[in-house]
GROMACS .gro file of C-alpha atoms in nm:
model
  443
    1MET     CA    1  -5.409  -6.737   0.326
    2ILE     CA    2  -5.493  -6.402   0.314
    3LYS     CA    3  -5.175  -6.261   0.476
    4ARG     CA    4  -4.996  -6.476   0.212
    5ILE     CA    5  -5.175  -6.339  -0.057
    6VAL     CA    6  -5.164  -6.037   0.040
    7ALA     CA    7  -4.756  -6.008   0.065
    8PHE     CA    8  -4.735  -6.224  -0.240
    9SER     CA    9  -4.940  -5.905  -0.425
   10LEU     CA   10  -4.729  -5.656  -0.319
   11THR     CA   11  -4.412  -5.837  -0.365
   12ALA     CA   12  -4.447  -5.898  -0.778
   13LEU     CA   13  -4.664  -5.499  -0.752
   14LEU     CA   14  -4.223  -5.384  -0.606
   15ALA     CA   15  -4.056  -5.638  -0.835
   16ALA     CA   16  -4.266  -5.458  -1.154
   17ALA     CA   17  -4.174  -5.123  -1.003
   18VAL     CA   18  -3.863  -5.154  -1.001
   19PHE     CA   19  -3.820  -5.303  -1.352
   20ILE     CA   20  -4.044  -5.045  -1.508
   21PHE     CA   21  -3.877  -4.728  -1.321
   22THR     CA   22  -3.521  -4.840  -1.254
   23PRO     CA   23  -3.359  -4.657  -1.543
   24ALA     CA   24  -3.121  -4.804  -1.748
   25PHE     CA   25  -2.803  -4.823  -1.827
   26SER     CA   26  -2.518  -5.026  -1.941
   27PHE     CA   27  -2.116  -5.070  -1.833
   28GLU     CA   28  -1.805  -5.353  -1.877
   29ALA     CA   29  -1.572  -5.459  -1.569
   30GLY     CA   30  -1.333  -5.207  -1.563
   31GLN     CA   31  -1.470  -4.922  -1.733
   32ILE     CA   32  -1.342  -4.618  -1.613
   33PRO     CA   33  -1.595  -4.352  -1.611
   34GLN     CA   34  -1.526  -4.019  -1.834
   35ALA     CA   35  -1.410  -3.704  -1.648
   36SER     CA   36  -1.670  -3.406  -1.736
   37GLN     CA   37  -1.487  -3.077  -1.771
   38LEU     CA   38  -1.689  -2.782  -1.549
   39GLN     CA   39  -1.512  -2.366  -1.659
   40VAL     CA   40  -1.518  -2.245  -1.271
   41LYS     CA   41  -1.511  -1.864  -1.228
   42ALA     CA   42  -1.217  -1.699  -1.046
   43LYS     CA   43  -1.271  -1.594  -0.734
   44ASP     CA   44  -1.340  -1.241  -0.683
   45LEU     CA   45  -1.093  -1.025  -0.614
   46GLN     CA   46  -0.998  -0.869  -0.270
   47LEU     CA   47  -0.644  -0.684  -0.168
   48VAL     CA   48  -0.578  -0.647   0.229
   49CYS     CA   49  -0.423  -0.352   0.313
   50PRO     CA   50  -0.198  -0.352   0.692
   51GLY     CA   51  -0.388  -0.109   0.843
   52GLY     CA   52  -0.228   0.140   1.113
   53VAL     CA   53   0.044   0.077   1.298
   54TYR     CA   54   0.115  -0.120   1.535
   55LYS     CA   55   0.286   0.026   1.916
   56THR     CA   56   0.340  -0.190   2.154
   57GLY     CA   57   0.236  -0.215   2.551
   58GLY     CA   58  -0.047  -0.027   2.454
   59THR     CA   59  -0.138   0.383   2.499
   60THR     CA   60   0.115   0.443   2.789
   61GLY     CA   61   0.420   0.150   2.641
   62THR     CA   62   0.454  -0.010   2.920
   63LYS     CA   63   0.134  -0.282   2.940
   64LEU     CA   64   0.289  -0.623   2.816
   65GLY     CA   65   0.157  -0.815   2.509
   66SER     CA   66  -0.056  -0.504   2.440
   67PHE     CA   67  -0.044  -0.413   2.083
   68GLU     CA   68  -0.241  -0.076   2.026
   69GLN     CA   69  -0.333   0.069   1.644
   70VAL     CA   70  -0.210   0.450   1.614
   71GLY     CA   71  -0.414   0.585   1.303
   72THR     CA   72  -0.564   0.394   0.917
   73GLY     CA   73  -0.286   0.509   0.721
   74THR     CA   74  -0.411   0.627   0.390
   75ILE     CA   75  -0.528   0.392   0.151
   76ALA     CA   76  -0.472   0.478  -0.246
   77SER     CA   77  -0.628   0.282  -0.527
   78ARG     CA   78  -0.778   0.271  -0.854
   79PHE     CA   79  -1.081   0.054  -0.948
   80ALA     CA   80  -1.190   0.006  -1.353
   81GLY     CA   81  -1.499  -0.246  -1.365
   82PRO     CA   82  -1.693  -0.276  -1.623
   83SER     CA   83  -2.110  -0.284  -1.538
   84GLY     CA   84  -2.256  -0.497  -1.358
   85VAL     CA   85  -1.856  -0.525  -1.156
   86THR     CA   86  -1.835  -0.298  -0.839
   87VAL     CA   87  -1.568  -0.283  -0.485
   88ALA     CA   88  -1.622  -0.203  -0.183
   89GLU     CA   89  -1.465  -0.143   0.173
   90SER     CA   90  -1.528  -0.281   0.482
   91ASN     CA   91  -1.198  -0.244   0.736
   92ARG     CA   92  -0.907  -0.213   0.494
   93VAL     CA   93  -0.987  -0.496   0.267
   94LEU     CA   94  -1.130  -0.416  -0.054
   95THR     CA   95  -1.336  -0.629  -0.197
   96VAL     CA   96  -1.497  -0.670  -0.588
   97SER     CA   97  -1.816  -0.796  -0.719
   98ASP     CA   98  -1.860  -0.974  -0.998
   99PRO     CA   99  -2.141  -1.184  -0.967
  100ALA     CA  100  -2.125  -1.316  -1.347
  101GLY     CA  101  -1.703  -1.330  -1.380
  102ALA     CA  102  -1.733  -1.028  -1.625
  103ALA     CA  103  -1.422  -0.882  -1.551
  104GLN     CA  104  -1.096  -0.923  -1.583
  105GLN     CA  105  -0.897  -0.987  -1.320
  106GLY     CA  106  -0.538  -0.732  -1.235
  107SER     CA  107  -0.392  -0.412  -1.164
  108MET     CA  108  -0.642  -0.232  -1.445
  109LEU     CA  109  -0.926  -0.421  -1.267
  110LEU     CA  110  -0.824  -0.278  -0.896
  111ASN     CA  111  -0.489  -0.212  -0.758
  112ALA     CA  112  -0.458  -0.034  -0.390
  113ASN     CA  113  -0.113   0.064  -0.209
  114GLN     CA  114  -0.104   0.260   0.190
  115THR     CA  115   0.078   0.523   0.396
  116GLN     CA  116   0.127   0.620   0.667
  117LEU     CA  117   0.330   0.932   0.865
  118LEU     CA  118   0.450   0.882   1.145
  119GLY     CA  119   0.589   1.107   1.377
  120GLY     CA  120   0.535   1.054   1.787
  121ALA     CA  121   0.829   1.025   2.039
  122SER     CA  122   0.845   0.615   1.990
  123ILE     CA  123   0.788   0.592   1.659
  124ALA     CA  124   0.787   0.798   1.374
  125GLY     CA  125   0.893   0.713   1.034
  126LEU     CA  126   0.715   0.627   0.696
  127THR     CA  127   0.529   0.316   0.628
  128GLY     CA  128   0.408   0.208   0.312
  129ALA     CA  129   0.263  -0.120   0.121
  130ALA     CA  130   0.093  -0.269  -0.163
  131CYS     CA  131  -0.240  -0.398   0.015
  132GLN     CA  132  -0.175  -0.791  -0.096
  133ARG     CA  133  -0.474  -1.075  -0.235
  134PRO     CA  134  -0.490  -1.318   0.061
  135ALA     CA  135  -0.266  -1.617  -0.019
  136SER     CA  136  -0.187  -1.979   0.166
  137GLU     CA  137   0.198  -1.898   0.137
  138GLN     CA  138   0.441  -1.614   0.211
  139TRP     CA  139   0.804  -1.530   0.226
  140LEU     CA  140   0.921  -1.258   0.408
  141ILE     CA  141   1.298  -1.146   0.325
  142GLY     CA  142   1.362  -0.891   0.644
  143GLY     CA  143   1.346  -0.785   0.993
  144ASP     CA  144   1.597  -0.726   1.297
  145THR     CA  145   1.522  -0.786   1.615
  146SER     CA  146   1.810  -0.706   1.764
  147THR     CA  147   1.889  -0.398   2.058
  148GLY     CA  148   1.682  -0.117   1.963
  149ARG     CA  149   1.506  -0.284   1.668
  150GLU     CA  150   1.125  -0.431   1.657
  151ALA     CA  151   0.985  -0.658   1.414
  152LEU     CA  152   0.625  -0.741   1.520
  153LEU     CA  153   0.485  -1.062   1.229
  154ILE     CA  154   0.122  -0.910   1.157
  155LEU     CA  155  -0.147  -1.186   1.030
  156ARG     CA  156  -0.496  -1.078   0.920
  157ASN     CA  157  -0.753  -1.302   0.818
  158PRO     CA  158  -0.982  -1.119   0.581
  159THR     CA  159  -1.245  -1.460   0.547
  160ALA     CA  160  -1.552  -1.578   0.656
  161VAL     CA  161  -1.312  -1.907   0.777
  162ASP     CA  162  -1.087  -1.960   1.102
  163ALA     CA  163  -0.677  -1.990   0.937
  164THR     CA  164  -0.443  -2.237   1.093
  165VAL     CA  165  -0.076  -2.082   1.090
  166ASN     CA  166   0.263  -2.217   1.107
  167LEU     CA  167   0.575  -2.044   1.088
  168GLU     CA  168   0.965  -2.134   1.009
  169ILE     CA  169   1.225  -1.829   1.044
  170PHE     CA  170   1.535  -1.929   0.937
  171GLY     CA  171   1.894  -1.782   1.043
  172ARG     CA  172   2.262  -1.754   0.945
  173GLY     CA  173   2.274  -2.055   1.127
  174GLY     CA  174   1.954  -2.251   0.935
  175LEU     CA  175   1.631  -2.345   1.032
  176VAL     CA  176   1.532  -2.138   1.378
  177LYS     CA  177   1.354  -2.448   1.626
  178ALA     CA  178   1.173  -2.300   1.871
  179PRO     CA  179   0.761  -2.387   2.059
  180GLY     CA  180   0.510  -2.181   1.917
  181LEU     CA  181   0.544  -2.180   1.546
  182THR     CA  182   0.301  -2.401   1.486
  183GLY     CA  183  -0.143  -2.374   1.509
  184LEU     CA  184  -0.102  -1.996   1.580
  185SER     CA  185  -0.511  -1.945   1.544
  186VAL     CA  186  -0.592  -1.607   1.324
  187VAL     CA  187  -0.975  -1.635   1.340
  188ALA     CA  188  -1.170  -1.495   1.076
  189GLY     CA  189  -1.238  -1.117   0.993
  190LYS     CA  190  -0.948  -1.097   1.287
  191ASN     CA  191  -0.601  -0.934   1.338
  192LEU     CA  192  -0.289  -1.160   1.465
  193VAL     CA  193   0.057  -0.969   1.609
  194LEU     CA  194   0.302  -1.167   1.720
  195PRO     CA  195   0.660  -1.031   1.840
  196LEU     CA  196   0.907  -1.197   1.639
  197ALA     CA  197   1.161  -1.218   1.901
  198SER     CA  198   0.971  -1.431   2.130
  199TYR     CA  199   1.090  -1.691   1.837
  200VAL     CA  200   1.420  -1.500   1.736
  201PRO     CA  201   1.546  -1.303   1.936
  202LYS     CA  202   1.814  -1.061   1.974
  203THR     CA  203   1.892  -1.148   1.610
  204ALA     CA  204   2.008  -0.928   1.315
  205THR     CA  205   1.908  -1.163   0.988
  206PHE     CA  206   1.647  -1.382   0.918
  207ALA     CA  207   1.385  -1.487   0.725
  208THR     CA  208   1.031  -1.542   0.803
  209HIS     CA  209   0.774  -1.818   0.592
  210VAL     CA  210   0.451  -1.821   0.665
  211THR     CA  211   0.214  -2.102   0.571
  212SER     CA  212  -0.205  -2.108   0.681
  213THR     CA  213  -0.515  -2.337   0.614
  214GLY     CA  214  -0.828  -2.366   0.661
  215GLY     CA  215  -0.935  -1.932   0.571
  216ALA     CA  216  -0.614  -1.796   0.394
  217ILE     CA  217  -0.453  -1.495   0.447
  218ALA     CA  218  -0.238  -1.124   0.428
  219ALA     CA  219   0.111  -1.107   0.582
  220TRP     CA  220   0.367  -0.815   0.660
  221ILE     CA  221   0.595  -0.810   0.903
  222GLN     CA  222   0.612  -0.406   1.072
  223GLN     CA  223   1.005  -0.320   1.113
  224LYS     CA  224   1.081  -0.085   1.347
  225THR     CA  225   1.461   0.123   1.504
  226THR     CA  226   1.519   0.300   1.764
  227HIS     CA  227   1.912   0.460   1.829
  228GLY     CA  228   1.904   0.532   2.131
  229LEU     CA  229   1.605   0.684   2.273
  230THR     CA  230   1.557   0.877   1.899
  231PRO     CA  231   1.280   0.642   1.722
  232THR     CA  232   1.469   0.633   1.338
  233GLY     CA  233   1.290   0.450   1.151
  234VAL     CA  234   0.940   0.196   1.077
  235ASP     CA  235   0.785   0.021   0.773
  236TYR     CA  236   0.653  -0.279   0.641
  237ILE     CA  237   0.843  -0.569   0.482
  238SER     CA  238   0.604  -0.744   0.230
  239PRO     CA  239   0.620  -1.048   0.076
  240SER     CA  240   0.863  -1.175  -0.186
  241GLU     CA  241   0.865  -1.347  -0.493
  242ALA     CA  242   0.905  -1.707  -0.522
  243ALA     CA  243   1.253  -1.813  -0.473
  244ASP     CA  244   1.445  -1.848  -0.834
  245LYS     CA  245   1.780  -1.829  -1.012
  246THR     CA  246   1.751  -1.448  -1.061
  247GLN     CA  247   1.544  -1.182  -0.861
  248VAL     CA  248   1.520  -0.814  -0.932
  249ILE     CA  249   1.481  -0.545  -0.667
  250PRO     CA  250   1.451  -0.163  -0.828
  251GLY     CA  251   1.428   0.097  -0.616
  252VAL     CA  252   1.794   0.109  -0.487
  253PHE     CA  253   1.777   0.486  -0.398
  254LEU     CA  254   2.097   0.619  -0.200
  255ARG     CA  255   2.041   0.927  -0.082
  256GLY     CA  256   2.234   1.065   0.219
  257THR     CA  257   2.544   0.837   0.159
  258LYS     CA  258   2.812   1.102   0.300
  259ASP     CA  259   2.625   1.189   0.668
  260ALA     CA  260   2.480   0.777   0.731
  261ALA     CA  261   2.876   0.733   0.643
  262GLY     CA  262   2.931   0.995   0.958
  263LEU     CA  263   2.687   0.852   1.173
  264MET     CA  264   2.857   0.528   1.141
  265ALA     CA  265   3.258   0.629   1.241
  266ALA     CA  266   3.085   0.786   1.527
  267ASN     CA  267   2.854   0.510   1.674
  268ALA     CA  268   2.883   0.160   1.612
  269ASP     CA  269   2.496   0.093   1.662
  270PHE     CA  270   2.452   0.314   1.321
  271ALA     CA  271   2.562   0.023   1.109
  272ASP     CA  272   2.265  -0.055   0.972
  273LEU     CA  273   2.218   0.269   0.751
  274GLN     CA  274   2.453   0.102   0.504
  275PRO     CA  275   2.248  -0.074   0.242
  276ALA     CA  276   2.241  -0.431   0.222
  277ILE     CA  277   2.101  -0.783   0.023
  278ARG     CA  278   1.949  -1.005   0.219
  279VAL     CA  279   1.977  -1.345   0.022
  280PHE     CA  280   1.821  -1.671   0.165
  281VAL     CA  281   1.866  -2.003   0.052
  282PRO     CA  282   1.569  -2.205   0.072
  283GLY     CA  283   1.678  -2.506  -0.071
  284THR     CA  284   1.972  -2.779   0.145
  285LYS     CA  285   2.217  -2.654  -0.147
  286ASP     CA  286   2.465  -2.402  -0.161
  287ALA     CA  287   2.419  -2.110  -0.343
  288VAL     CA  288   2.679  -1.905  -0.570
  289VAL     CA  289   2.505  -1.629  -0.559
  290THR     CA  290   2.589  -1.291  -0.766
  291VAL     CA  291   2.440  -0.950  -0.682
  292GLN     CA  292   2.454  -0.675  -0.936
  293ILE     CA  293   2.434  -0.354  -0.899
  294ILE     CA  294   2.339  -0.129  -1.163
  295GLY     CA  295   2.267   0.211  -1.232
  296ALA     CA  296   2.075   0.448  -1.422
  297THR     CA  297   2.318   0.698  -1.528
  298ALA     CA  298   2.667   0.689  -1.650
  299LYS     CA  299   2.797   0.875  -1.335
  300THR     CA  300   2.645   0.594  -1.082
  301PHE     CA  301   2.881   0.269  -1.206
  302GLY     CA  302   2.731   0.080  -0.967
  303THR     CA  303   2.893  -0.300  -0.827
  304VAL     CA  304   2.922  -0.625  -0.835
  305ILE     CA  305   2.861  -0.937  -0.483
  306ARG     CA  306   2.961  -1.286  -0.491
  307GLN     CA  307   2.933  -1.509  -0.201
  308THR     CA  308   2.863  -1.838  -0.172
  309ILE     CA  309   2.570  -1.892   0.089
  310SER     CA  310   2.487  -2.268   0.231
  311GLY     CA  311   2.185  -2.448   0.206
  312GLY     CA  312   1.906  -2.320   0.409
  313GLN     CA  313   2.091  -2.025   0.544
  314VAL     CA  314   2.031  -1.619   0.523
  315LEU     CA  315   2.318  -1.345   0.500
  316ASP     CA  316   2.381  -1.016   0.413
  317LEU     CA  317   2.613  -0.849   0.244
  318PRO     CA  318   2.693  -0.476   0.243
  319ILE     CA  319   2.686  -0.263  -0.013
  320ALA     CA  320   2.902  -0.014   0.019
  321GLY     CA  321   3.126   0.252  -0.154
  322LEU     CA  322   2.790   0.367  -0.408
  323ALA     CA  323   2.754   0.718  -0.436
  324ASP     CA  324   2.437   0.916  -0.396
  325GLY     CA  325   2.181   0.783  -0.698
  326ASP     CA  326   1.902   0.519  -0.853
  327TYR     CA  327   2.014   0.186  -0.831
  328VAL     CA  328   1.850  -0.184  -0.916
  329ALA     CA  329   1.985  -0.508  -0.689
  330GLN     CA  330   1.991  -0.810  -0.982
  331VAL     CA  331   2.070  -1.094  -0.804
  332ALA     CA  332   2.163  -1.459  -0.950
  333ALA     CA  333   2.266  -1.765  -0.769
  334ASN     CA  334   2.320  -2.123  -0.956
  335VAL     CA  335   2.015  -2.265  -0.716
  336PRO     CA  336   1.676  -2.062  -0.655
  337VAL     CA  337   1.731  -1.828  -0.429
  338GLN     CA  338   1.486  -1.512  -0.247
  339ALA     CA  339   1.599  -1.204  -0.169
  340SER     CA  340   1.546  -0.820  -0.079
  341VAL     CA  341   1.734  -0.516   0.005
  342ARG     CA  342   1.724  -0.290   0.308
  343LEU     CA  343   1.713   0.074   0.230
  344SER     CA  344   1.840   0.364   0.430
  345ARG     CA  345   1.720   0.722   0.426
  346THR     CA  346   2.003   0.959   0.623
  347ASP     CA  347   1.971   1.368   0.666
  348LYS     CA  348   2.141   1.511   0.950
  349THR     CA  349   1.917   1.856   0.959
  350LYS     CA  350   1.615   1.634   0.998
  351LYS     CA  351   1.445   1.493   1.302
  352PRO     CA  352   1.474   1.173   1.281
  353VAL     CA  353   1.813   1.175   1.130
  354ALA     CA  354   1.729   0.866   0.914
  355ASP     CA  355   1.479   0.603   0.813
  356PHE     CA  356   1.453   0.262   0.593
  357THR     CA  357   1.229   0.078   0.384
  358TRP     CA  358   1.233  -0.264   0.303
  359LEU     CA  359   1.225  -0.362  -0.106
  360GLN     CA  360   1.126  -0.691  -0.187
  361SER     CA  361   1.182  -0.835  -0.508
  362VAL     CA  362   0.938  -0.768  -0.780
  363PRO     CA  363   0.755  -1.004  -1.056
  364LYS     CA  364   0.858  -0.949  -1.454
  365PHE     CA  365   0.564  -0.814  -1.580
  366SER     CA  366   0.528  -0.750  -1.989
  367SER     CA  367   0.121  -0.699  -2.031
  368PRO     CA  368  -0.057  -0.325  -1.891
  369VAL     CA  369  -0.057  -0.294  -1.549
  370ALA     CA  370  -0.175  -0.004  -1.330
  371ILE     CA  371  -0.029   0.148  -0.988
  372SER     CA  372  -0.228   0.389  -0.798
  373VAL     CA  373   0.015   0.661  -0.687
  374PRO     CA  374   0.009   0.818  -0.289
  375ARG     CA  375  -0.147   1.174  -0.249
  376ASP     CA  376   0.123   1.327  -0.040
  377GLY     CA  377   0.546   1.376  -0.111
  378ILE     CA  378   0.785   1.293  -0.430
  379SER     CA  379   0.694   0.894  -0.629
  380LYS     CA  380   0.927   0.802  -0.819
  381LEU     CA  381   0.908   0.448  -1.022
  382SER     CA  382   1.248   0.296  -1.095
  383VAL     CA  383   1.215   0.025  -1.310
  384TYR     CA  384   1.394  -0.225  -1.482
  385LEU     CA  385   1.377  -0.346  -1.846
  386PRO     CA  386   1.634  -0.693  -1.878
  387GLU     CA  387   1.612  -0.773  -2.217
  388THR     CA  388   1.852  -0.400  -2.256
  389GLY     CA  389   1.995  -0.395  -1.900
  390ARG     CA  390   1.865  -0.054  -1.844
  391VAL     CA  391   1.714   0.167  -1.551
  392GLN     CA  392   1.530   0.417  -1.585
  393THR     CA  393   1.358   0.677  -1.253
  394ILE     CA  394   0.970   0.778  -1.416
  395GLU     CA  395   0.847   1.057  -1.155
  396VAL     CA  396   0.487   1.051  -1.111
  397ALA     CA  397   0.242   1.327  -1.009
  398ALA     CA  398   0.145   1.280  -0.668
  399GLY     CA  399  -0.230   1.138  -0.627
  400SER     CA  400  -0.249   1.005  -1.005
  401ASN     CA  401  -0.331   0.647  -1.123
  402TYR     CA  402   0.027   0.530  -1.355
  403ILE     CA  403  -0.061   0.263  -1.606
  404PHE     CA  404   0.280   0.081  -1.788
  405ALA     CA  405   0.196   0.025  -2.190
  406ASP     CA  406   0.075  -0.243  -2.385
  407ASP     CA  407   0.464  -0.271  -2.569
  408SER     CA  408   0.534  -0.601  -2.440
  409LYS     CA  409   0.840  -0.554  -2.296
  410ALA     CA  410   0.948  -0.724  -1.965
  411ARG     CA  411   0.944  -0.478  -1.704
  412TYR     CA  412   0.986  -0.473  -1.304
  413ALA     CA  413   0.922  -0.215  -1.082
  414ASN     CA  414   0.907  -0.089  -0.740
  415LEU     CA  415   0.738   0.223  -0.668
  416ILE     CA  416   0.949   0.463  -0.402
  417VAL     CA  417   0.801   0.750  -0.185
  418ASP     CA  418   0.957   1.036  -0.018
  419VAL     CA  419   0.765   1.245   0.257
  420SER     CA  420   0.958   1.558   0.423
  421GLY     CA  421   1.284   1.289   0.380
  422ALA     CA  422   1.071   1.014   0.538
  423ILE     CA  423   1.054   0.701   0.260
  424ALA     CA  424   0.844   0.426   0.163
  425SER     CA  425   0.855   0.148  -0.136
  426ILE     CA  426   0.540  -0.027  -0.296
  427ALA     CA  427   0.625  -0.316  -0.468
  428VAL     CA  428   0.430  -0.275  -0.829
  429LEU     CA  429   0.186  -0.531  -0.854
  430ASP     CA  430  -0.092  -0.747  -1.093
  431SER     CA  431  -0.289  -0.951  -0.870
  432LYS     CA  432  -0.552  -1.190  -0.985
  433ASN     CA  433  -0.717  -1.522  -0.873
  434ALA     CA  434  -0.651  -1.777  -1.140
  435GLY     CA  435  -0.975  -1.944  -1.260
  436GLY     CA  436  -1.051  -2.206  -1.558
  437THR     CA  437  -1.170  -2.553  -1.678
  438VAL     CA  438  -1.154  -2.822  -1.370
  439LYS     CA  439  -1.218  -3.190  -1.506
  440VAL     CA  440  -1.479  -3.345  -1.251
  441SER     CA  441  -1.584  -3.767  -1.176
  442VAL     CA  442  -1.887  -3.900  -1.132
  443ARG     CA  443  -1.814  -4.221  -0.949
   0.00000   0.00000   0.00000
């Protein structure tokens, strides 16, 4: 009897506690809770540089599957953060620390690029690239794995999370089917180097689509060329702009066209000294493409190229018959396309006689944008103003920081670097992470 009374008392006390302490709320059936708006700080800006050029085969050049970095390259950078905002570099990765989110991101806060001059027996030339903001998707429009050419895909994961990478490669016949293109692991804080000849052997024309889940990555193709036993160029192919009906590629600076013509006439293997524009059609519809090569002066008249390219295919269009001079390539199509330009610099009096760079399409900007200029060589900005169709060439001082003024003029720009006749290109970018407002529903 006592147990029953105690149990009844405890039950009564619990019921009273629930009645007293349960929070009061009311709702109607079918009512949807209103979403709350939260202001989210943008992720701190991070720029990743490629690091030293990779040499295949290790120290001796004969070790299968071995990729050894040669040197580290030279970084040119500019940081201009407000009080309390700092930047640190570790392993060719520059990271801004902005706890309060006080800085406006972009190239005025931080910009960086890397150059490296090589003159070895197996690799010679000038490499250059803008340091990248890591992303989950990149398109690399360029590359060649035909005889005497080597294309290495470099993937860098600067995050603390492992990344899983999938590749799609498109050639003249469309999407390439090959084993090993999916489920590639790039460990947190590490690099992965893949010889693209494993997927597209002896292929002169292709485009590479890189997507990642988990950690965001940076990606380049390191392209190397050898004619016979003589190295004749090396450079990075950087990510291109997203597909659009209009693409602009500044920096088509033609030099040594007569020397190139002589080498091509004597040996068909030098055919890639002729400049060409590579166009990729990522959709299923055919593209009617018009390429205008626009000169900077009245003496450089340029040319026009028209071509129909099937959906999903990549094609190289030779740029022929132009004299030495400064040009910009503008691509227009009836469907979105992507494009790049292969540009060689030839001089028979130098060893090696040639070097090359791959110019990518670049984004349009109108707000203030800054770029750091490498300390070595001669650097010139190639600028295209779409409203007037004008092409500008601006020589900039070595080691300086160039800032495009805030005059609301739309521009596209590439920096062309010449060191002792070797050539590289650096895209003018305004890298930033997005913040903003997000809606959160509590159910």
